[in-house]
Amino acid sequence: MKGGAAHLSGRAGAVDPDVAAAARDLIAGLEAMPWGQVSPSVYETGRLVALAPWLTGHARRLDFLLAVQRPDGGWGGPDGYALVPTLSATDALLAELRRADGGRGRADLARAADRGLTMLYRLVDELDVQAVPDMPAADLITASLIGSIDQALETPPDRRGLRPPRGLRGAERLSAVRAMFGAGARPPEKLLHALEAVGEAARGARTVRPAATGVVGASPAATAAWLGAAGASVPARRFLETVVDLHGGPVPCGLPITVFERAWVIAGLLRAGIGVTVPPALLESLRQALGPMGTPAGEGLPADADTTAGALYALGLLGLPFELDGLWPYRLDEGFCTWQGEDGFSVSTNAHVLEAFGQYALRRPDAPSRVTAVVSGLASLLRDHQREDGSWHDRWHASPYYATACCALALDRFGGVGARAALRRAVRWVLATQLADGSWGRWEGTAEETAYAMQVLLLAGPGDRDCRAAAARGYEYLTRSGGPAEVEDAPALWHDKDLYRPTAIVRANVLAAVHLARRHPGVATLPSAKVAACGGSTPPG
């Protein structure tokens, strides 16, 4: 198979032609848009408004911020998810008002900024550290933006300025980070993703080296912060202009996510039994990305165990040989860290590592004892982290349906008989939390979360009448909502500096649920035209 395309047919039976066509469109989209398909971010777009008004699309970024402001004056998701995007958008509008001298939209900008400030004072009073989502650099970003907003408002010492939510202590850490840059010390690679929080010390920092594409930290905001007002670096400026073109002005939090997207799409389709043919160049990109420390999600990020496990699992499902060397550096006394020096613990990372080790052991009956020990140890670890109600929650996604699907599917395949009780509890939780319209969701029903729930029922469930009936209601919801075609307008649920949606990955999961429903007798039959709309990815014009 060396040098050629890799193929795996559906391991659980034939794949409907329309499902196969949608899967081919998804795979084609991975090559057509190699940096990845990611939704625009309020946080990151606000940072470009503040840091790079010289960049193409500035007016469209302002229009985007005004258009997506919520009725309550905030931006972003519910609850604590509003904090970081509302800080960023408000600071960006204040920066624009300082540099503008009248003209188009000034009154609209001022009203939006005032509403944002009102919301921020309410947010910081309502939230404490426990209510602030566990997202990258949230404490540094919050401290940095609060300082910037107070400076813009020229808040005197005898008046109350903004303060962080109770218990969120980022000011001291931010001071230490800024001192590190001021001293010319080389920063940890993971810090570069939020380089914009460093402030002026980030501009042209000699200890920061952009990647070959010009990106810094896989982040438009970090790249703009390093470039500064002049935008003199040709590769970095070209990177920003290319990213701006993807959404016509607004930008995503993280780009590129090449390896992450390719691994997750391929593995998600194959796990559900959707056969795909992976073009040689795409397959080689996965192989070449894997080094002694595994692989990063994309250029400009540190290597991590989550993406490494996903890439290895995808190769294994394709029937290709792989080694586990790139995962061992992340092993801890208990489980695996996402990256070395991680602050926190991720059940989804450990579920994906279990899949990689389990697939390796499945293909090699003579696997070393340390491999089989990891498989049994991770299965036990995931069982121990299951919540009392049967669900799992994770630091990389807002929805428990994502974490529950990750853990349940890994345990079903590689957890052995000891996982049966945990799987029963997970299935009961999924059945108990279905909404009246047949969907599932943390805040509201979504196609993405419905797909995760259906995969738990149809891949890890007992296949009984209750599972089939609930999956049928979920399938009806997907057909009414447009299935994967609805994904473009779906809520962003994945954790980065802001909530984001990796569109191709979400489409792959919804298409997997559609296929599983059609494969199970009595669950569903989907008209071809609806499936055809499921998977396609159209490159930007």
Coordinates of C-alpha atoms in Angstrom, one line a residue:
M1 CA 0.0 0.0 0.0
K2 CA 3.1 2.2 0.1
G3 CA 2.7 5.3 -2.1
G4 CA -1.0 4.6 -2.9
A5 CA -4.3 5.5 -1.6
A6 CA -5.5 3.7 1.6
H7 CA -9.0 2.3 1.6
L8 CA -11.2 0.7 4.2
S9 CA -14.7 -0.6 3.3
G10 CA -17.5 -0.4 5.8
R11 CA -16.7 -3.0 8.4
A12 CA -20.4 -3.5 9.4
G13 CA -22.0 -3.9 6.0
A14 CA -22.5 -2.0 2.7
V15 CA -22.5 1.8 2.7
D16 CA -25.4 3.5 0.9
P17 CA -24.2 5.3 -2.2
D18 CA -25.4 8.7 -1.1
V19 CA -23.6 8.3 2.3
A20 CA -20.5 7.2 0.5
A21 CA -20.7 10.3 -1.8
A22 CA -21.1 12.6 1.2
A23 CA -18.0 11.0 2.8
R24 CA -16.0 11.4 -0.4
D25 CA -16.9 15.1 -0.4
L26 CA -15.7 15.4 3.2
I27 CA -12.4 13.8 2.3
A28 CA -12.0 16.0 -0.7
G29 CA -12.6 19.1 1.5
L30 CA -9.7 18.1 3.7
E31 CA -7.4 18.5 0.7
A32 CA -9.2 21.5 -0.8
M33 CA -8.9 23.5 2.5
P34 CA -5.7 22.1 4.1
W35 CA -5.6 24.6 6.9
G36 CA -8.9 23.4 8.2
Q37 CA -12.6 24.5 8.3
V38 CA -13.2 26.5 11.5
S39 CA -15.9 28.9 12.5
P40 CA -15.1 32.6 13.0
S41 CA -14.4 33.7 16.6
V42 CA -15.7 36.9 18.3
Y43 CA -12.6 36.8 20.6
E44 CA -10.1 36.5 17.8
T45 CA -11.8 38.9 15.5
G46 CA -11.9 41.5 18.3
R47 CA -8.2 41.1 18.8
L48 CA -7.6 41.8 15.1
V49 CA -9.8 44.9 15.3
A50 CA -7.7 46.2 18.2
L51 CA -4.2 45.1 17.0
A52 CA -4.3 45.2 13.2
P53 CA -6.7 48.0 11.8
W54 CA -4.4 48.1 8.8
L55 CA -5.3 44.5 7.8
T56 CA -7.7 43.9 4.9
G57 CA -11.3 43.4 6.0
H58 CA -11.2 45.8 9.0
A59 CA -14.6 47.2 8.3
R60 CA -16.1 43.8 7.8
R61 CA -14.7 42.7 11.2
L62 CA -16.4 45.6 12.9
D63 CA -19.7 44.8 11.1
F64 CA -19.3 41.2 12.3
L65 CA -18.9 42.3 16.0
L66 CA -22.0 44.5 15.8
A67 CA -24.0 41.8 14.0
V68 CA -23.4 39.0 16.6
Q69 CA -23.8 41.1 19.8
R70 CA -26.5 39.4 21.9
P71 CA -29.6 41.3 23.0
D72 CA -28.2 41.4 26.5
G73 CA -25.1 43.3 25.3
G74 CA -22.7 40.4 25.6
W75 CA -21.0 38.2 23.0
G76 CA -20.3 34.5 22.9
G77 CA -22.0 31.5 24.5
P78 CA -24.1 31.2 27.6
D79 CA -23.0 31.6 31.2
G80 CA -19.2 32.0 31.7
Y81 CA -18.6 31.4 28.0
A82 CA -19.5 35.1 27.5
L83 CA -16.7 36.5 29.5
V84 CA -13.7 36.3 27.2
P85 CA -15.5 37.2 23.9
T86 CA -17.4 40.1 25.6
L87 CA -14.1 41.5 27.0
S88 CA -12.5 41.2 23.6
A89 CA -15.3 42.7 21.5
T90 CA -15.8 45.6 24.0
D91 CA -12.1 46.4 24.1
A92 CA -12.0 46.3 20.3
L93 CA -14.8 48.7 19.9
L94 CA -13.2 51.1 22.5
A95 CA -10.0 50.9 20.5
E96 CA -11.8 51.8 17.3
L97 CA -13.6 54.7 18.9
R98 CA -10.3 56.1 20.1
R99 CA -8.8 56.0 16.7
A100 CA -11.9 57.1 14.8
D101 CA -12.6 60.8 14.3
G102 CA -16.3 60.6 13.3
G103 CA -17.8 59.1 10.2
R104 CA -19.4 55.8 9.4
G105 CA -20.9 53.8 12.3
R106 CA -19.4 55.7 15.2
A107 CA -22.7 56.0 17.1
D108 CA -23.4 52.3 16.5
L109 CA -19.9 51.4 17.8
A110 CA -20.4 53.6 20.9
R111 CA -23.8 52.1 21.7
A112 CA -22.5 48.6 21.3
A113 CA -19.4 49.3 23.5
D114 CA -21.6 50.8 26.2
R115 CA -23.9 47.8 26.2
G116 CA -20.8 45.5 26.3
L117 CA -19.5 47.4 29.4
T118 CA -22.8 47.1 31.2
M119 CA -22.8 43.4 30.5
L120 CA -19.2 43.0 31.7
Y121 CA -19.9 44.7 35.1
R122 CA -22.8 42.3 35.5
L123 CA -20.8 39.2 34.4
V124 CA -17.8 39.8 36.8
D125 CA -20.2 40.3 39.7
E126 CA -22.1 37.1 38.9
L127 CA -19.2 34.8 38.0
D128 CA -16.6 33.1 40.2
V129 CA -13.6 31.0 39.2
Q130 CA -15.6 27.9 39.1
A131 CA -18.1 29.4 36.6
V132 CA -15.3 30.4 34.2
P133 CA -14.9 27.6 31.7
D134 CA -11.5 25.8 31.6
M135 CA -10.3 27.3 28.3
P136 CA -6.7 28.1 27.1
A137 CA -5.1 31.1 28.8
A138 CA -8.5 32.3 30.2
D139 CA -6.8 33.9 33.2
L140 CA -4.1 35.7 31.2
I141 CA -6.6 36.9 28.6
T142 CA -9.0 38.2 31.2
A143 CA -6.4 40.1 33.1
S144 CA -4.9 41.6 30.0
L145 CA -8.2 42.8 28.6
I146 CA -9.5 44.1 31.9
G147 CA -6.3 46.2 32.1
S148 CA -6.7 47.4 28.5
I149 CA -10.4 48.4 29.0
D150 CA -9.7 50.2 32.3
Q151 CA -6.8 52.1 30.6
A152 CA -9.1 53.0 27.7
L153 CA -11.8 54.4 30.1
E154 CA -9.1 56.2 32.1
T155 CA -10.6 54.8 35.3
P156 CA -9.2 56.9 38.2
P157 CA -8.0 55.1 41.3
D158 CA -11.0 56.2 43.4
R159 CA -13.5 54.7 41.0
R160 CA -14.3 51.0 40.5
G161 CA -12.9 49.6 37.4
L162 CA -13.5 46.2 36.0
R163 CA -12.3 43.3 38.2
P164 CA -11.9 39.6 37.3
P165 CA -14.5 37.1 38.5
R166 CA -13.9 36.1 42.1
G167 CA -11.0 33.7 42.5
L168 CA -9.7 34.1 39.0
R169 CA -6.1 35.1 39.6
G170 CA -4.4 36.0 36.3
A171 CA -2.8 39.3 37.1
E172 CA 0.2 37.9 38.9
R173 CA 0.7 35.2 36.3
L174 CA 0.4 37.8 33.5
S175 CA 3.0 40.0 35.2
A176 CA 5.4 37.1 35.4
V177 CA 4.9 36.2 31.7
R178 CA 5.4 39.8 30.6
A179 CA 8.6 40.0 32.7
M180 CA 9.8 36.8 31.0
F181 CA 9.4 38.4 27.6
G182 CA 10.9 41.6 28.8
A183 CA 14.0 39.7 29.9
G184 CA 14.3 38.0 26.5
A185 CA 13.7 34.5 27.8
R186 CA 12.3 31.9 25.5
P187 CA 8.6 31.3 26.3
P188 CA 7.0 27.9 26.5
E189 CA 5.6 26.9 23.1
K190 CA 2.1 26.5 24.4
L191 CA 2.1 30.2 25.5
L192 CA 2.5 31.4 21.9
H193 CA -1.2 30.5 21.1
A194 CA -2.2 33.4 23.4
L195 CA 0.7 35.7 22.7
E196 CA -1.6 38.7 22.2
A197 CA -2.2 38.7 26.0
V198 CA 1.5 39.7 26.6
G199 CA 0.9 43.2 25.2
E200 CA 3.6 45.4 23.8
A201 CA 6.4 43.0 24.7
A202 CA 5.0 40.5 22.1
R203 CA 5.7 42.9 19.2
G204 CA 8.7 41.6 17.2
A205 CA 9.9 39.4 20.2
R206 CA 13.1 37.8 19.0
T207 CA 12.4 34.7 21.0
V208 CA 9.3 34.0 18.9
R209 CA 9.8 32.5 15.5
P210 CA 6.8 32.3 13.1
A211 CA 6.3 29.0 11.4
A212 CA 6.9 28.4 7.7
T213 CA 3.5 29.8 6.7
G214 CA 4.1 32.9 8.8
V215 CA 1.7 31.9 11.6
V216 CA 2.6 32.4 15.3
G217 CA 1.0 30.0 17.7
A218 CA -1.6 28.8 15.2
S219 CA -3.5 32.0 16.0
P220 CA -4.4 35.1 13.9
A221 CA -4.4 37.2 17.1
A222 CA -1.0 36.0 18.2
T223 CA 0.4 36.6 14.7
A224 CA -1.0 40.1 14.7
A225 CA 0.4 40.8 18.2
W226 CA 3.9 39.7 17.1
L227 CA 3.6 41.8 13.8
G228 CA 2.6 45.0 15.6
A229 CA 1.2 48.1 13.9
A230 CA 3.5 48.0 10.9
G231 CA 2.8 44.5 9.7
A232 CA 6.3 44.4 8.2
S233 CA 6.9 40.6 8.1
V234 CA 5.8 39.4 4.6
P235 CA 5.1 35.8 5.5
A236 CA 3.1 36.7 8.7
R237 CA 1.1 39.4 6.9
R238 CA 0.4 37.0 4.0
F239 CA -0.9 34.4 6.5
L240 CA -3.3 36.9 8.1
E241 CA -4.5 38.1 4.7
T242 CA -5.2 34.5 3.7
V243 CA -7.1 33.7 6.9
V244 CA -9.1 36.9 6.5
D245 CA -10.2 35.8 3.1
L246 CA -11.7 32.5 4.5
H247 CA -14.6 34.3 6.1
G248 CA -14.5 37.6 4.4
G249 CA -13.1 39.5 7.4
P250 CA -13.7 37.6 10.7
V251 CA -11.2 35.0 11.7
P252 CA -11.1 31.8 13.8
C253 CA -9.2 31.2 17.0
G254 CA -7.0 28.4 15.8
L255 CA -5.6 27.9 12.3
P256 CA -4.2 25.8 10.8
I257 CA -5.6 22.6 12.4
T258 CA -4.5 20.3 9.6
V259 CA -3.6 17.1 11.4
F260 CA -6.3 17.4 14.0
E261 CA -9.0 17.8 11.4
R262 CA -7.8 15.1 9.1
A263 CA -7.3 12.5 11.8
W264 CA -10.7 13.2 13.4
V265 CA -12.7 13.1 10.2
I266 CA -11.0 9.9 8.9
A267 CA -11.3 8.1 12.2
G268 CA -14.9 9.3 12.8
L269 CA -16.1 7.9 9.4
L270 CA -14.2 4.6 9.7
R271 CA -15.4 3.9 13.3
A272 CA -18.9 4.1 12.1
G273 CA -18.2 1.7 9.2
I274 CA -18.2 4.3 6.4
G275 CA -15.5 3.2 3.9
V276 CA -13.3 5.9 2.6
T277 CA -10.4 6.2 0.2
V278 CA -7.7 8.4 1.5
P279 CA -5.6 10.1 -1.2
P280 CA -1.9 9.4 -1.0
A281 CA -0.9 13.0 -0.3
L282 CA -3.4 13.3 2.6
L283 CA -2.2 9.9 4.0
E284 CA 1.4 11.0 3.7
S285 CA 0.7 14.2 5.5
L286 CA -0.5 12.2 8.6
R287 CA 2.6 10.0 8.5
Q288 CA 5.0 12.9 8.0
A289 CA 3.5 14.8 10.9
L290 CA 4.3 12.1 13.4
G291 CA 7.7 12.6 15.1
P292 CA 9.3 11.5 18.4
M293 CA 6.9 13.7 20.3
G294 CA 3.9 12.8 18.2
T295 CA 2.2 15.6 16.3
P296 CA 0.7 19.0 16.9
A297 CA -2.9 19.7 15.8
G298 CA -1.4 22.1 13.3
E299 CA 1.5 24.3 12.5
G300 CA 2.5 26.7 15.3
L301 CA 1.2 24.5 18.1
P302 CA 3.1 22.2 20.4
A303 CA 2.7 18.5 19.9
D304 CA 0.0 16.9 21.9
A305 CA -1.2 13.4 22.9
D306 CA -4.8 14.0 21.7
T307 CA -4.0 14.7 18.1
T308 CA -1.2 12.1 18.1
A309 CA -3.6 9.4 19.3
G310 CA -6.2 10.5 16.7
A311 CA -3.7 10.3 13.9
L312 CA -2.5 6.8 15.0
Y313 CA -6.0 5.5 15.4
A314 CA -6.9 6.7 11.9
L315 CA -3.9 4.9 10.5
G316 CA -4.8 1.8 12.4
L317 CA -8.4 1.8 11.2
L318 CA -7.1 2.1 7.6
G319 CA -5.1 -1.1 8.2
L320 CA -1.7 0.6 8.1
P321 CA 1.1 -0.1 10.5
F322 CA 1.9 2.4 13.2
E323 CA 4.0 2.6 16.3
L324 CA 3.2 4.2 19.7
D325 CA 6.5 5.9 20.3
G326 CA 5.0 9.4 20.0
L327 CA 2.5 8.8 22.8
W328 CA 4.9 7.5 25.5
P329 CA 6.3 11.0 26.4
Y330 CA 2.9 12.0 27.6
R331 CA 2.4 9.2 30.1
L332 CA 1.9 10.2 33.7
D333 CA 1.6 8.2 36.9
E334 CA -2.1 8.0 36.1
G335 CA -3.2 8.3 32.5
F336 CA -1.8 10.7 29.9
C337 CA -1.5 14.5 29.7
T338 CA -2.6 16.3 26.6
W339 CA 0.7 18.1 26.4
Q340 CA 3.7 18.2 28.8
G341 CA 3.0 20.7 31.6
E342 CA -0.7 20.7 31.1
D343 CA -2.7 22.4 33.8
G344 CA -5.7 20.1 34.1
F345 CA -6.8 16.6 33.0
S346 CA -8.8 15.5 29.9
V347 CA -10.9 12.4 29.8
S348 CA -11.3 12.7 26.0
T349 CA -7.5 12.8 25.5
N350 CA -7.3 9.6 27.5
A351 CA -10.2 8.0 25.6
H352 CA -8.4 8.7 22.4
V353 CA -5.1 7.3 23.7
L354 CA -7.0 4.2 24.7
E355 CA -8.2 3.8 21.1
A356 CA -4.7 4.1 19.7
F357 CA -3.2 1.6 22.2
G358 CA -6.2 -0.7 21.9
Q359 CA -6.1 -0.7 18.1
Y360 CA -2.3 -1.4 18.3
A361 CA -2.9 -4.4 20.6
L362 CA -5.8 -5.6 18.5
R363 CA -3.5 -5.8 15.4
R364 CA -0.6 -7.3 17.3
P365 CA -1.6 -10.2 19.6
D366 CA 2.1 -10.3 20.7
A367 CA 2.0 -6.7 21.9
P368 CA 4.4 -6.0 24.8
S369 CA 2.9 -6.2 28.3
R370 CA 3.4 -2.5 28.8
V371 CA 1.0 -1.8 25.9
T372 CA -1.7 -4.1 27.3
A373 CA -1.1 -2.6 30.8
V374 CA -1.9 0.8 29.3
V375 CA -5.1 -0.4 27.8
S376 CA -6.4 -1.9 31.0
G377 CA -5.2 1.1 33.0
L378 CA -6.9 3.6 30.8
A379 CA -10.1 1.7 30.7
S380 CA -10.1 1.7 34.6
L381 CA -9.2 5.4 34.6
L382 CA -12.2 6.3 32.3
R383 CA -14.5 4.3 34.5
D384 CA -13.3 6.1 37.6
H385 CA -14.0 9.5 36.0
Q386 CA -17.5 8.7 35.0
R387 CA -20.0 10.9 36.8
E388 CA -22.7 9.5 39.0
D389 CA -25.4 10.2 36.4
G390 CA -23.5 8.1 33.8
S391 CA -22.0 11.0 31.8
W392 CA -18.5 12.3 31.3
H393 CA -17.4 15.9 31.1
D394 CA -14.2 17.2 29.6
R395 CA -12.1 20.4 29.3
W396 CA -12.0 20.4 25.5
H397 CA -15.7 20.7 24.7
A398 CA -18.7 22.4 26.3
S399 CA -21.1 19.5 25.9
P400 CA -21.1 16.3 28.0
Y401 CA -22.4 14.4 25.0
Y402 CA -19.0 14.8 23.3
A403 CA -17.0 13.5 26.3
T404 CA -19.6 10.7 26.9
A405 CA -19.3 9.6 23.3
C406 CA -15.5 9.7 23.4
C407 CA -15.3 7.6 26.6
A408 CA -18.2 5.2 25.8
L409 CA -17.0 4.4 22.3
A410 CA -13.4 3.8 23.5
L411 CA -14.6 1.6 26.4
D412 CA -17.0 -0.3 24.2
R413 CA -14.2 -1.3 21.8
F414 CA -11.3 -1.7 24.2
G415 CA -12.7 -1.7 27.8
G416 CA -13.4 -5.4 28.0
V417 CA -16.1 -6.9 30.3
G418 CA -15.2 -4.5 33.1
A419 CA -16.7 -1.7 31.1
R420 CA -20.2 -3.1 30.8
A421 CA -21.6 -1.5 33.8
A422 CA -20.2 1.9 32.9
L423 CA -21.6 1.6 29.4
R424 CA -25.1 0.7 30.8
R425 CA -25.0 3.9 32.9
A426 CA -23.9 6.0 29.9
V427 CA -26.7 4.6 27.8
R428 CA -29.3 5.2 30.6
W429 CA -28.1 8.8 30.9
V430 CA -28.4 9.4 27.1
L431 CA -31.9 7.9 27.1
A432 CA -33.0 10.0 30.0
T433 CA -31.7 13.3 28.6
Q434 CA -33.3 13.2 25.1
L435 CA -35.4 16.4 24.4
A436 CA -39.0 16.4 23.3
D437 CA -38.1 17.1 19.7
G438 CA -35.8 14.0 19.5
S439 CA -32.6 15.9 19.8
W440 CA -29.9 16.1 22.5
G441 CA -28.0 19.2 23.8
R442 CA -26.6 20.9 26.8
W443 CA -28.4 24.2 26.2
E444 CA -30.6 23.4 23.2
G445 CA -30.8 20.5 20.8
T446 CA -28.1 20.5 18.1
A447 CA -27.2 18.2 15.3
E448 CA -23.7 17.7 16.7
E449 CA -24.8 16.6 20.1
T450 CA -27.6 14.5 18.7
A451 CA -25.0 12.7 16.6
Y452 CA -22.8 12.0 19.7
A453 CA -25.8 10.6 21.6
M454 CA -26.9 8.4 18.7
Q455 CA -23.4 7.0 18.3
V456 CA -23.5 6.0 22.0
L457 CA -26.8 4.2 21.5
L458 CA -26.0 2.6 18.2
L459 CA -22.4 1.7 18.7
A460 CA -22.1 1.2 22.5
G461 CA -25.7 0.5 23.5
P462 CA -27.3 -2.9 23.9
G463 CA -29.3 -2.6 20.7
D464 CA -32.6 -3.0 22.5
R465 CA -36.0 -1.4 21.7
D466 CA -35.4 1.7 23.9
C467 CA -32.1 2.5 22.1
R468 CA -33.6 1.9 18.7
A469 CA -36.6 4.1 19.4
A470 CA -34.5 7.0 20.9
A471 CA -32.1 6.8 17.9
A472 CA -35.1 6.9 15.5
R473 CA -36.4 10.1 17.1
G474 CA -32.8 11.5 16.9
Y475 CA -32.6 10.6 13.3
E476 CA -36.0 12.3 12.6
Y477 CA -34.6 15.4 14.2
L478 CA -31.5 15.3 12.0
T479 CA -33.6 15.0 8.8
R480 CA -35.8 17.9 9.9
S481 CA -32.9 20.1 10.8
G482 CA -31.0 19.3 7.6
G483 CA -28.5 16.9 9.1
P484 CA -24.8 17.8 8.5
A485 CA -25.9 20.6 6.1
E486 CA -27.2 22.4 9.2
V487 CA -23.7 22.4 10.7
E488 CA -22.7 25.8 9.2
D489 CA -25.2 27.6 11.4
A490 CA -24.8 25.3 14.5
P491 CA -23.6 26.6 17.8
A492 CA -19.9 26.5 18.5
L493 CA -19.2 24.0 21.3
W494 CA -15.4 23.2 21.2
H495 CA -13.0 24.8 23.6
D496 CA -10.2 27.2 22.5
K497 CA -9.7 30.8 23.6
D498 CA -13.3 31.1 22.5
L499 CA -15.9 28.5 21.6
Y500 CA -15.4 27.2 18.0
R501 CA -16.8 24.7 15.6
P502 CA -14.4 22.5 13.5
T503 CA -17.0 22.2 10.7
A504 CA -15.6 19.1 8.9
I505 CA -15.2 17.1 12.1
V506 CA -18.8 17.9 13.2
R507 CA -20.1 17.0 9.7
A508 CA -18.2 13.7 9.9
N509 CA -19.8 12.9 13.2
V510 CA -23.3 13.8 12.0
L511 CA -22.8 11.7 8.8
A512 CA -21.6 8.8 11.0
A513 CA -24.9 9.0 13.0
V514 CA -26.9 9.1 9.8
H515 CA -25.1 6.0 8.5
L516 CA -25.5 4.1 11.8
A517 CA -29.2 4.9 11.9
R518 CA -29.7 3.6 8.3
R519 CA -27.7 0.5 9.1
H520 CA -29.8 -0.5 12.0
P521 CA -33.1 -2.2 11.0
G522 CA -36.2 -0.3 11.9
V523 CA -34.3 2.9 12.9
A524 CA -34.4 5.1 9.7
T525 CA -34.5 5.5 6.0
L526 CA -33.2 8.8 4.7
P527 CA -34.0 10.2 1.2
S528 CA -30.9 10.4 -1.0
A529 CA -31.3 14.2 -1.5
K530 CA -31.0 14.8 2.3
V531 CA -27.9 12.7 2.7
A532 CA -26.3 14.3 -0.3
A533 CA -26.4 17.6 1.6
C534 CA -24.8 16.1 4.6
G535 CA -21.1 15.9 3.9
G536 CA -20.1 18.3 1.2
S537 CA -17.4 20.9 1.8
T538 CA -17.2 23.8 -0.7
P539 CA -13.9 25.6 -0.8
P540 CA -14.3 29.4 -0.3
G541 CA -14.5 31.3 -3.6

